[in-house]
Backbone as JSON, one array per atom type, in Angstrom:
{
  "sequence": "MKDEVESMERPELTFIPEVGALVRKHYEGADVILEYGSGGSTVMASEMPGKTIYSVESSRVWTKMMRRWFDQEQPVSMPTMQHVNVGPTGKWGTPKDGSAFQRYHLYPLSIWDTEDFKHPDVILVDGRFRVACALTAMLKCTKKTTLLFDDYEGRKGYHVLEEFLDKEEVVGNMARFTVKKKAPPRDQMTKIIGMFAQHF",
  "N": [[6.45, -4.63, -5.49], [10.06, -4.52, -5.7], [13.42, -5.9, -5.51], [16.28, -3.94, -4.52], [17.24, -2.64, -7.19], [18.47, -1.11, -10.17], [16.76, -0.84, -12.72], [15.46, -0.31, -15.98], [13.48, -1.73, -17.1], [10.1, -2.64, -17.85], [8.01, -2.65, -15.05], [6.52, -5.57, -14.0], [3.29, -7.08, -13.5], [2.94, -9.16, -10.82], [1.1, -10.72, -9.57], [-0.94, -13.69, -9.19], [-3.19, -14.79, -11.81], [-5.94, -14.64, -10.94], [-5.86, -12.95, -8.71], [-4.72, -10.69, -9.86], [-6.83, -9.99, -11.56], [-8.77, -9.31, -9.69], [-7.63, -7.04, -8.47], [-7.45, -5.35, -10.71], [-10.2, -5.02, -11.32], [-11.15, -3.55, -9.1], [-9.51, -1.31, -9.24], [-10.31, -0.25, -11.7], [-12.86, 0.6, -11.03], [-12.41, 2.7, -9.35], [-11.77, 6.14, -8.49], [-9.7, 7.28, -7.06], [-6.67, 5.92, -6.06], [-4.74, 4.31, -3.65], [-1.63, 3.02, -2.94], [0.39, 0.89, -1.01], [3.49, 0.04, -1.51], [4.92, -0.44, -4.63], [4.87, -1.14, -8.2], [4.16, -3.47, -10.71], [1.39, -3.23, -10.4], [1.08, -0.51, -10.06], [1.87, 0.45, -12.55], [-0.19, -0.69, -14.08], [-2.41, 0.73, -13.05], [-1.69, 3.29, -13.87], [-2.15, 3.24, -16.56], [-4.8, 3.47, -16.85], [-7.26, 5.75, -17.68], [-7.92, 8.94, -16.11], [-7.34, 8.55, -13.39], [-6.37, 9.17, -10.0], [-3.43, 8.54, -8.41], [-1.63, 7.31, -5.72], [1.44, 6.18, -4.46], [3.29, 4.5, -2.11], [6.58, 4.02, -0.94], [9.36, 2.26, 0.54], [11.92, 1.78, -0.33], [14.5, 3.65, -1.55], [15.96, 3.43, -3.95], [14.29, 1.85, -5.58], [12.07, 3.53, -5.73], [13.15, 5.71, -7.18], [13.67, 4.4, -9.6], [11.07, 3.72, -10.41], [9.97, 6.28, -10.72], [11.56, 7.24, -12.84], [10.75, 5.48, -14.81], [8.03, 6.2, -15.18], [8.35, 8.88, -15.93], [9.57, 8.49, -18.35], [7.65, 7.03, -19.82], [5.28, 8.49, -19.64], [2.42, 8.07, -18.76], [-1.23, 7.87, -19.05], [-2.4, 8.42, -16.62], [-0.64, 9.87, -14.19], [1.25, 8.61, -11.61], [1.71, 9.61, -8.17], [4.63, 9.24, -6.6], [5.78, 8.36, -3.49], [8.52, 8.36, -1.47], [9.4, 7.04, 1.64], [11.56, 7.54, 4.23], [12.83, 5.02, 6.01], [15.17, 4.31, 7.09], [18.2, 2.41, 6.24], [17.56, 0.08, 3.64], [16.87, -3.27, 2.49], [16.27, -6.21, 0.65], [13.15, -6.17, -1.0], [12.54, -3.73, 0.14], [12.76, -3.87, 2.88], [13.52, -2.73, 6.15], [16.93, -2.68, 7.12], [17.94, -2.53, 9.65], [17.16, -1.31, 12.95], [17.65, 1.41, 13.04], [16.25, 3.67, 12.28], [13.87, 3.59, 13.61], [12.16, 5.4, 14.8], [10.9, 6.63, 12.75], [9.2, 4.89, 11.57], [6.41, 5.0, 11.74], [5.75, 6.87, 9.86], [5.66, 5.7, 7.37], [3.1, 4.34, 6.88], [1.42, 6.54, 7.46], [2.18, 9.18, 6.52], [1.55, 9.89, 3.86], [-1.12, 10.57, 3.9], [-1.11, 13.08, 4.94], [-0.12, 14.79, 3.07], [-0.11, 17.68, 0.92], [-3.16, 18.56, -0.65], [-4.05, 15.94, -0.74], [-6.15, 13.31, -1.76], [-9.0, 11.5, -0.71], [-8.79, 8.0, -0.76], [-10.44, 5.58, -2.89], [-9.89, 2.94, -3.14], [-7.52, 0.87, -1.53], [-4.39, -0.6, -1.77], [-2.51, -2.93, -0.08], [0.64, -3.87, -0.07], [3.26, -3.7, 0.61], [5.68, -2.7, 2.95], [5.24, -2.76, 6.58], [2.61, -3.75, 6.84], [0.34, -4.42, 8.44], [0.11, -2.08, 9.95], [-0.43, -0.3, 7.88], [-2.98, -1.11, 7.05], [-4.38, -0.65, 9.41], [-4.07, 2.08, 9.57], [-5.77, 2.87, 7.53], [-8.2, 2.24, 8.76], [-8.16, 4.15, 10.8], [-8.04, 6.55, 9.41], [-9.85, 6.69, 7.23], [-12.77, 8.23, 6.03], [-14.96, 7.49, 4.72], [-16.71, 4.73, 3.2], [-14.46, 2.29, 2.14], [-12.53, 0.26, -0.03], [-10.2, -2.24, 0.8], [-7.41, -3.94, -0.21], [-5.46, -6.63, 0.58], [-2.46, -8.04, 0.18], [-0.91, -11.32, 0.18], [-2.14, -12.25, 2.46], [-3.47, -14.62, 3.31], [-2.3, -17.52, 4.95], [-0.44, -16.25, 6.49], [-0.4, -15.89, 9.63], [0.14, -13.83, 11.38], [-0.94, -11.58, 10.28], [-3.64, -11.82, 10.64], [-4.73, -10.64, 12.81], [-5.97, -8.37, 12.05], [-8.64, -8.89, 11.62], [-9.89, -8.4, 13.94], [-10.52, -5.79, 13.79], [-11.35, -4.98, 11.24], [-13.68, -5.67, 8.57], [-13.57, -8.64, 6.93], [-14.22, -9.45, 3.65], [-13.8, -11.11, 1.47], [-11.71, -13.65, 0.02], [-9.22, -14.14, -2.32], [-7.08, -16.23, -3.86], [-4.09, -15.53, -2.28], [-4.84, -13.07, -1.43], [-6.7, -10.84, 0.56], [-9.82, -9.2, 0.78], [-11.0, -6.37, 2.3], [-13.53, -4.34, 3.84], [-13.45, -1.06, 4.7], [-14.98, 0.91, 7.02], [-16.6, 3.98, 7.9], [-16.11, 4.74, 11.11], [-15.8, 5.14, 14.66], [-12.54, 4.73, 16.05], [-11.55, 1.85, 17.99], [-11.26, 2.65, 21.2], [-10.43, 1.21, 23.42], [-8.56, -0.47, 22.41], [-6.3, 0.85, 21.68], [-3.62, 0.73, 22.62], [-2.71, -1.72, 21.63], [-3.07, -1.26, 18.88], [-1.33, 0.95, 18.33], [1.11, -0.22, 18.97], [1.49, -1.95, 16.83], [2.44, -0.38, 14.79], [5.14, -0.42, 14.85], [5.98, -2.68, 13.64], [7.46, -4.05, 10.88], [6.88, -6.07, 9.08]],
  "CA": [[7.76, -4.14, -5.11], [11.19, -5.3, -6.19], [14.66, -5.71, -4.79], [16.86, -2.64, -4.81], [18.0, -2.68, -8.42], [18.21, 0.06, -11.01], [16.4, -1.36, -14.03], [14.45, 0.46, -16.7], [12.5, -2.64, -17.67], [8.73, -2.41, -17.39], [7.63, -3.43, -13.87], [5.46, -6.49, -14.37], [2.33, -7.49, -12.49], [3.39, -10.48, -10.37], [0.0, -11.46, -8.95], [-1.55, -14.76, -9.97], [-4.24, -14.18, -12.63], [-7.17, -14.33, -10.21], [-5.6, -11.78, -7.88], [-4.57, -9.57, -10.78], [-8.16, -9.61, -12.03], [-9.45, -8.64, -8.57], [-7.05, -5.7, -8.34], [-7.87, -4.58, -11.88], [-11.62, -4.69, -11.19], [-11.34, -2.48, -8.12], [-8.85, -0.12, -9.77], [-11.15, 0.32, -12.75], [-14.02, 1.23, -10.42], [-11.97, 3.74, -8.41], [-11.2, 7.4, -8.97], [-8.45, 7.53, -6.33], [-6.02, 4.67, -5.67], [-3.59, 4.43, -2.76], [-0.87, 1.78, -2.85], [1.58, 0.74, -0.18], [4.26, -0.86, -2.33], [4.68, -0.11, -6.04], [5.39, -2.08, -9.18], [3.27, -3.73, -11.83], [0.04, -2.7, -10.13], [1.14, 0.93, -10.29], [1.87, 0.61, -14.0], [-1.55, -0.99, -14.53], [-3.27, 1.87, -12.69], [-1.3, 4.47, -14.65], [-2.65, 3.08, -17.92], [-6.25, 3.7, -16.81], [-7.46, 7.21, -17.71], [-8.7, 9.63, -15.09], [-7.07, 8.07, -12.04], [-5.41, 9.78, -9.09], [-2.71, 7.39, -7.87], [-0.55, 7.54, -4.75], [2.16, 4.94, -4.19], [4.25, 4.71, -1.01], [7.7, 3.09, -1.02], [10.43, 2.38, 1.53], [13.2, 1.67, -1.02], [14.83, 4.86, -2.31], [16.39, 3.04, -5.29], [13.11, 1.42, -6.35], [11.26, 4.72, -5.99], [13.78, 6.44, -8.28], [13.46, 3.64, -10.82], [9.66, 3.87, -10.8], [9.79, 7.66, -11.22], [12.17, 7.31, -14.17], [9.89, 4.74, -15.74], [6.85, 6.99, -15.5], [8.79, 10.05, -16.68], [9.87, 8.02, -19.7], [6.46, 6.52, -20.51], [4.22, 9.5, -19.61], [1.13, 7.38, -18.83], [-2.41, 8.74, -19.04], [-2.59, 8.83, -15.22], [0.7, 9.9, -13.63], [1.23, 8.36, -10.17], [2.55, 10.32, -7.21], [5.47, 8.28, -5.9], [6.31, 8.93, -2.24], [9.49, 7.57, -0.72], [9.45, 7.32, 3.07], [12.85, 7.11, 4.76], [12.74, 4.2, 7.22], [16.52, 3.83, 7.3], [18.73, 1.56, 5.17], [16.66, -1.02, 3.3], [17.39, -4.35, 1.68], [15.34, -6.86, -0.25], [11.74, -5.8, -0.88], [12.38, -2.5, 0.91], [12.72, -4.16, 4.32], [14.59, -2.07, 6.91], [18.04, -3.55, 7.47], [18.14, -2.47, 11.1], [16.17, -0.45, 13.59], [18.26, 2.72, 13.28], [15.28, 4.74, 12.02], [12.58, 3.09, 14.12], [11.3, 6.52, 15.17], [10.24, 7.08, 11.53], [8.4, 3.81, 11.0], [4.99, 5.38, 11.64], [5.55, 7.74, 8.7], [5.39, 4.91, 6.17], [1.65, 4.26, 6.61], [0.63, 7.74, 7.78], [2.56, 10.49, 6.0], [0.89, 10.22, 2.59], [-2.42, 11.16, 4.2], [-0.89, 14.46, 5.37], [0.43, 15.59, 1.99], [-1.0, 18.73, 0.43], [-4.14, 18.2, -1.68], [-4.31, 14.49, -0.76], [-7.55, 12.95, -1.98], [-9.39, 10.27, -0.03], [-8.81, 6.89, -1.71], [-11.58, 4.67, -3.04], [-9.34, 1.61, -2.93], [-6.17, 0.86, -0.96], [-3.67, -1.86, -1.92], [-1.45, -3.12, 0.91], [1.54, -4.85, -0.68], [4.61, -3.23, 0.88], [6.13, -2.91, 4.32], [4.35, -2.29, 7.65], [1.3, -4.03, 6.25], [-0.73, -4.31, 9.43], [-0.02, -0.66, 10.26], [-1.09, 0.36, 6.74], [-4.41, -1.42, 7.12], [-4.94, 0.05, 10.58], [-4.14, 3.5, 9.2], [-7.03, 3.03, 6.79], [-9.27, 2.25, 9.75], [-8.09, 5.39, 11.56], [-8.1, 7.73, 8.56], [-10.93, 6.72, 6.24], [-14.01, 8.91, 6.43], [-16.04, 6.93, 3.9], [-16.53, 3.3, 2.91], [-13.29, 2.14, 1.28], [-12.07, -1.12, -0.26], [-8.8, -2.47, 1.13], [-6.9, -5.2, -0.75], [-4.28, -6.96, 1.39], [-1.81, -9.17, -0.48], [-0.2, -12.31, 1.01], [-2.82, -12.33, 3.75], [-3.68, -16.01, 3.68], [-1.08, -18.25, 5.27], [0.41, -15.48, 7.41], [-1.3, -15.7, 10.77], [0.41, -12.55, 12.04], [-1.8, -10.55, 9.7], [-5.05, -12.09, 10.9], [-5.19, -9.75, 13.88], [-6.8, -7.32, 11.44], [-10.05, -9.26, 11.68], [-10.45, -7.8, 15.16], [-10.81, -4.38, 13.54], [-11.91, -4.75, 9.91], [-14.57, -6.71, 8.05], [-13.04, -9.37, 5.77], [-15.34, -9.74, 2.77], [-13.5, -12.06, 0.39], [-10.32, -14.07, -0.17], [-8.91, -14.63, -3.66], [-5.69, -16.61, -3.75], [-3.56, -15.09, -0.98], [-5.27, -11.7, -1.18], [-7.96, -10.63, 1.28], [-10.5, -7.92, 0.54], [-11.69, -5.84, 3.47], [-14.27, -3.1, 3.7], [-13.19, -0.11, 5.79], [-16.17, 1.73, 7.19], [-16.44, 5.15, 8.76], [-16.55, 4.5, 12.47], [-14.81, 5.57, 15.66], [-11.58, 3.67, 16.38], [-11.8, 1.25, 19.31], [-10.36, 3.29, 22.17], [-9.88, 0.23, 24.35], [-7.54, -1.25, 21.71], [-5.29, 1.75, 21.14], [-2.28, 0.26, 22.95], [-2.4, -2.77, 20.66], [-2.98, -0.65, 17.55], [-0.11, 1.75, 18.21], [2.25, -1.14, 18.98], [1.66, -2.58, 15.52], [3.11, 0.53, 13.87], [6.58, -0.68, 14.92], [6.24, -3.96, 12.99], [7.64, -3.75, 9.46], [6.63, -7.23, 8.22]],
  "C": [[8.84, -5.07, -5.66], [12.37, -5.11, -5.25], [15.27, -4.38, -5.23], [17.81, -2.75, -6.01], [17.62, -1.48, -9.24], [17.97, -0.43, -12.44], [15.36, -0.47, -14.67], [13.44, -0.44, -17.39], [11.12, -2.35, -17.07], [8.45, -3.26, -16.15], [6.4, -4.29, -14.2], [4.55, -6.79, -13.18], [2.64, -8.92, -12.09], [2.3, -11.27, -9.67], [-0.39, -12.65, -9.83], [-2.75, -14.17, -10.71], [-5.5, -13.79, -11.87], [-7.01, -13.09, -9.34], [-5.44, -10.54, -8.75], [-5.91, -9.07, -11.28], [-8.94, -8.87, -10.95], [-8.94, -7.2, -8.42], [-7.5, -4.82, -9.5], [-9.32, -4.13, -11.75], [-11.81, -3.51, -10.24], [-10.63, -1.2, -8.54], [-9.71, 0.55, -10.83], [-12.35, 1.06, -12.17], [-13.69, 2.38, -9.49], [-11.55, 5.0, -9.14], [-9.83, 7.66, -8.35], [-7.93, 6.21, -5.78], [-4.83, 4.99, -4.78], [-2.93, 3.06, -2.66], [0.24, 1.92, -1.81], [2.41, -0.36, -0.83], [3.91, -0.64, -3.79], [5.3, -1.16, -6.94], [4.42, -2.22, -10.32], [1.87, -3.21, -11.62], [-0.01, -1.2, -10.37], [1.12, 1.24, -11.78], [0.47, 0.37, -14.55], [-2.48, 0.18, -14.25], [-2.98, 3.07, -13.57], [-1.82, 4.42, -16.08], [-4.16, 3.22, -18.0], [-6.49, 5.2, -16.77], [-8.25, 7.72, -16.52], [-8.47, 9.19, -13.67], [-6.12, 9.01, -11.3], [-4.75, 8.63, -8.33], [-1.62, 7.86, -6.92], [0.11, 6.2, -4.48], [3.29, 5.22, -3.21], [5.31, 3.62, -1.08], [8.71, 3.34, 0.1], [11.82, 2.32, 0.88], [13.45, 2.92, -1.86], [15.19, 4.5, -3.76], [15.19, 2.65, -6.14], [12.2, 2.6, -6.67], [11.83, 5.51, -7.16], [13.56, 5.73, -9.61], [12.03, 3.8, -11.33], [9.4, 5.27, -11.35], [10.37, 7.8, -12.62], [11.3, 6.6, -15.21], [8.69, 5.59, -16.16], [7.21, 8.27, -16.26], [9.05, 9.68, -18.14], [8.6, 7.69, -20.47], [5.33, 7.53, -20.59], [2.82, 8.86, -19.75], [-0.04, 8.36, -18.74], [-2.75, 9.22, -17.63], [-1.24, 8.73, -14.53], [0.64, 9.68, -12.12], [2.09, 9.36, -9.4], [3.31, 9.27, -6.42], [6.04, 8.94, -4.65], [7.26, 7.95, -1.58], [9.45, 8.01, 0.73], [10.74, 6.71, 3.62], [12.63, 6.35, 6.07], [14.12, 3.62, 7.55], [17.0, 2.98, 6.14], [17.79, 0.38, 4.92], [17.36, -2.04, 2.43], [16.33, -4.89, 0.77], [13.91, -6.48, 0.07], [11.52, -4.57, 0.0], [12.32, -2.7, 2.41], [13.83, -3.41, 5.04], [15.67, -3.06, 7.34], [18.28, -3.6, 8.97], [17.09, -1.53, 11.67], [16.65, 0.97, 13.81], [17.29, 3.87, 13.08], [13.89, 4.35, 12.53], [11.61, 4.23, 14.45], [10.56, 7.09, 13.96], [9.27, 6.04, 10.96], [6.93, 4.22, 10.81], [4.71, 6.24, 10.41], [5.24, 6.95, 7.43], [3.88, 4.79, 5.92], [0.93, 5.6, 6.67], [0.92, 8.96, 6.92], [1.87, 10.86, 4.7], [-0.45, 10.91, 2.81], [-2.3, 12.64, 4.57], [-0.31, 15.34, 4.27], [-0.61, 16.58, 1.47], [-1.88, 18.21, -0.71], [-4.37, 16.69, -1.79], [-5.81, 14.24, -0.89], [-7.84, 11.61, -1.33], [-9.46, 9.12, -1.04], [-10.15, 6.16, -1.74], [-11.15, 3.23, -2.81], [-7.9, 1.75, -2.44], [-5.58, -0.53, -1.17], [-2.53, -1.9, -0.92], [-0.55, -4.24, 0.41], [2.99, -4.44, -0.47], [5.06, -3.62, 2.28], [5.06, -2.43, 5.3], [2.88, -2.56, 7.3], [0.16, -3.89, 7.25], [-0.96, -2.84, 9.78], [-0.71, 0.09, 9.13], [-2.59, 0.12, 6.76], [-5.07, -0.71, 8.29], [-5.01, 1.55, 10.34], [-5.41, 3.78, 8.42], [-8.21, 3.1, 7.76], [-9.32, 3.59, 10.48], [-8.39, 6.62, 10.7], [-9.32, 7.81, 7.64], [-12.19, 7.35, 6.81], [-15.17, 8.51, 5.54], [-15.73, 5.46, 3.66], [-15.45, 3.13, 1.85], [-12.93, 0.67, 1.16], [-10.58, -1.21, 0.05], [-8.42, -3.87, 0.64], [-5.55, -5.5, -0.1], [-3.64, -8.22, 0.8], [-1.06, -10.04, 0.52], [-0.84, -12.48, 2.37], [-2.99, -13.77, 4.22], [-2.35, -16.71, 3.92], [-0.13, -17.5, 6.17], [-0.44, -15.06, 8.6], [-1.07, -14.37, 11.48], [-0.45, -11.42, 11.51], [-3.25, -10.67, 10.15], [-5.6, -11.3, 12.09], [-6.1, -8.66, 13.33], [-8.29, -7.63, 11.53], [-10.7, -8.83, 12.99], [-10.96, -6.39, 14.9], [-11.56, -4.12, 12.23], [-12.74, -5.94, 9.46], [-13.95, -7.36, 6.81], [-14.22, -9.85, 4.92], [-15.07, -10.91, 1.82], [-12.03, -12.42, 0.44], [-10.18, -14.64, -1.57], [-7.42, -14.96, -3.67], [-5.19, -16.28, -2.36], [-4.0, -13.68, -0.61], [-6.62, -11.67, -0.47], [-8.52, -9.26, 0.93], [-11.29, -7.55, 1.79], [-12.52, -4.63, 3.06], [-13.99, -2.25, 4.93], [-14.38, 0.83, 5.86], [-15.86, 2.91, 8.11], [-17.0, 4.84, 10.14], [-15.43, 4.92, 13.42], [-13.84, 4.43, 15.93], [-11.84, 3.13, 17.77], [-10.81, 1.76, 20.35], [-9.72, 2.28, 23.12], [-8.8, -0.65, 23.72], [-6.37, -0.4, 21.23], [-3.86, 1.32, 21.47], [-1.82, -0.8, 21.95], [-2.2, -2.19, 19.27], [-1.67, 0.1, 17.38], [1.12, 0.86, 18.2], [2.53, -1.76, 17.63], [2.35, -1.67, 14.51], [4.63, 0.36, 13.91], [6.97, -1.96, 14.19], [6.31, -3.77, 11.48], [7.39, -4.95, 8.55], [5.39, -7.0, 7.38]]
}
């Protein structure tokens, strides 16, 4: 993701090399890719043939810029860019205030309800509402799915996910989880639903 600017420059992959290699490996092995947060990783995916790509964004300006970029470049795999209105946003698509708090749950969830949505093989969490996005994978996935969570290490607020998901690997600041088909923990639903209001 980027700040809210209107640039036609190629969105660059900003991961450190080891993390970029991890993302590339899992993207290459996937048929369907779901991203929360778009940018250089979306461009990388679009240059791989035969991919179905969904990318969710909270910044209207950044979404428009990404759409213009792909319309201009016509990559071999055209991403579906979905903007979710969570109210006015600032840097990195962060909500400026809580005026649209009643829509926050739509950021992680709404893409799954779109027509002809295909179940992802890999999910990249690199945008807003990160914990809610990962928990949505737990609630929605009906098959074993790889989840890549950026900036996980060093941010203890994210580590609550280990109560729900199996952490398999850490590369740099990115954690790789495996989401398995299983019933959600009913005794934890109050905690889970509460996390959908957190946009960090």
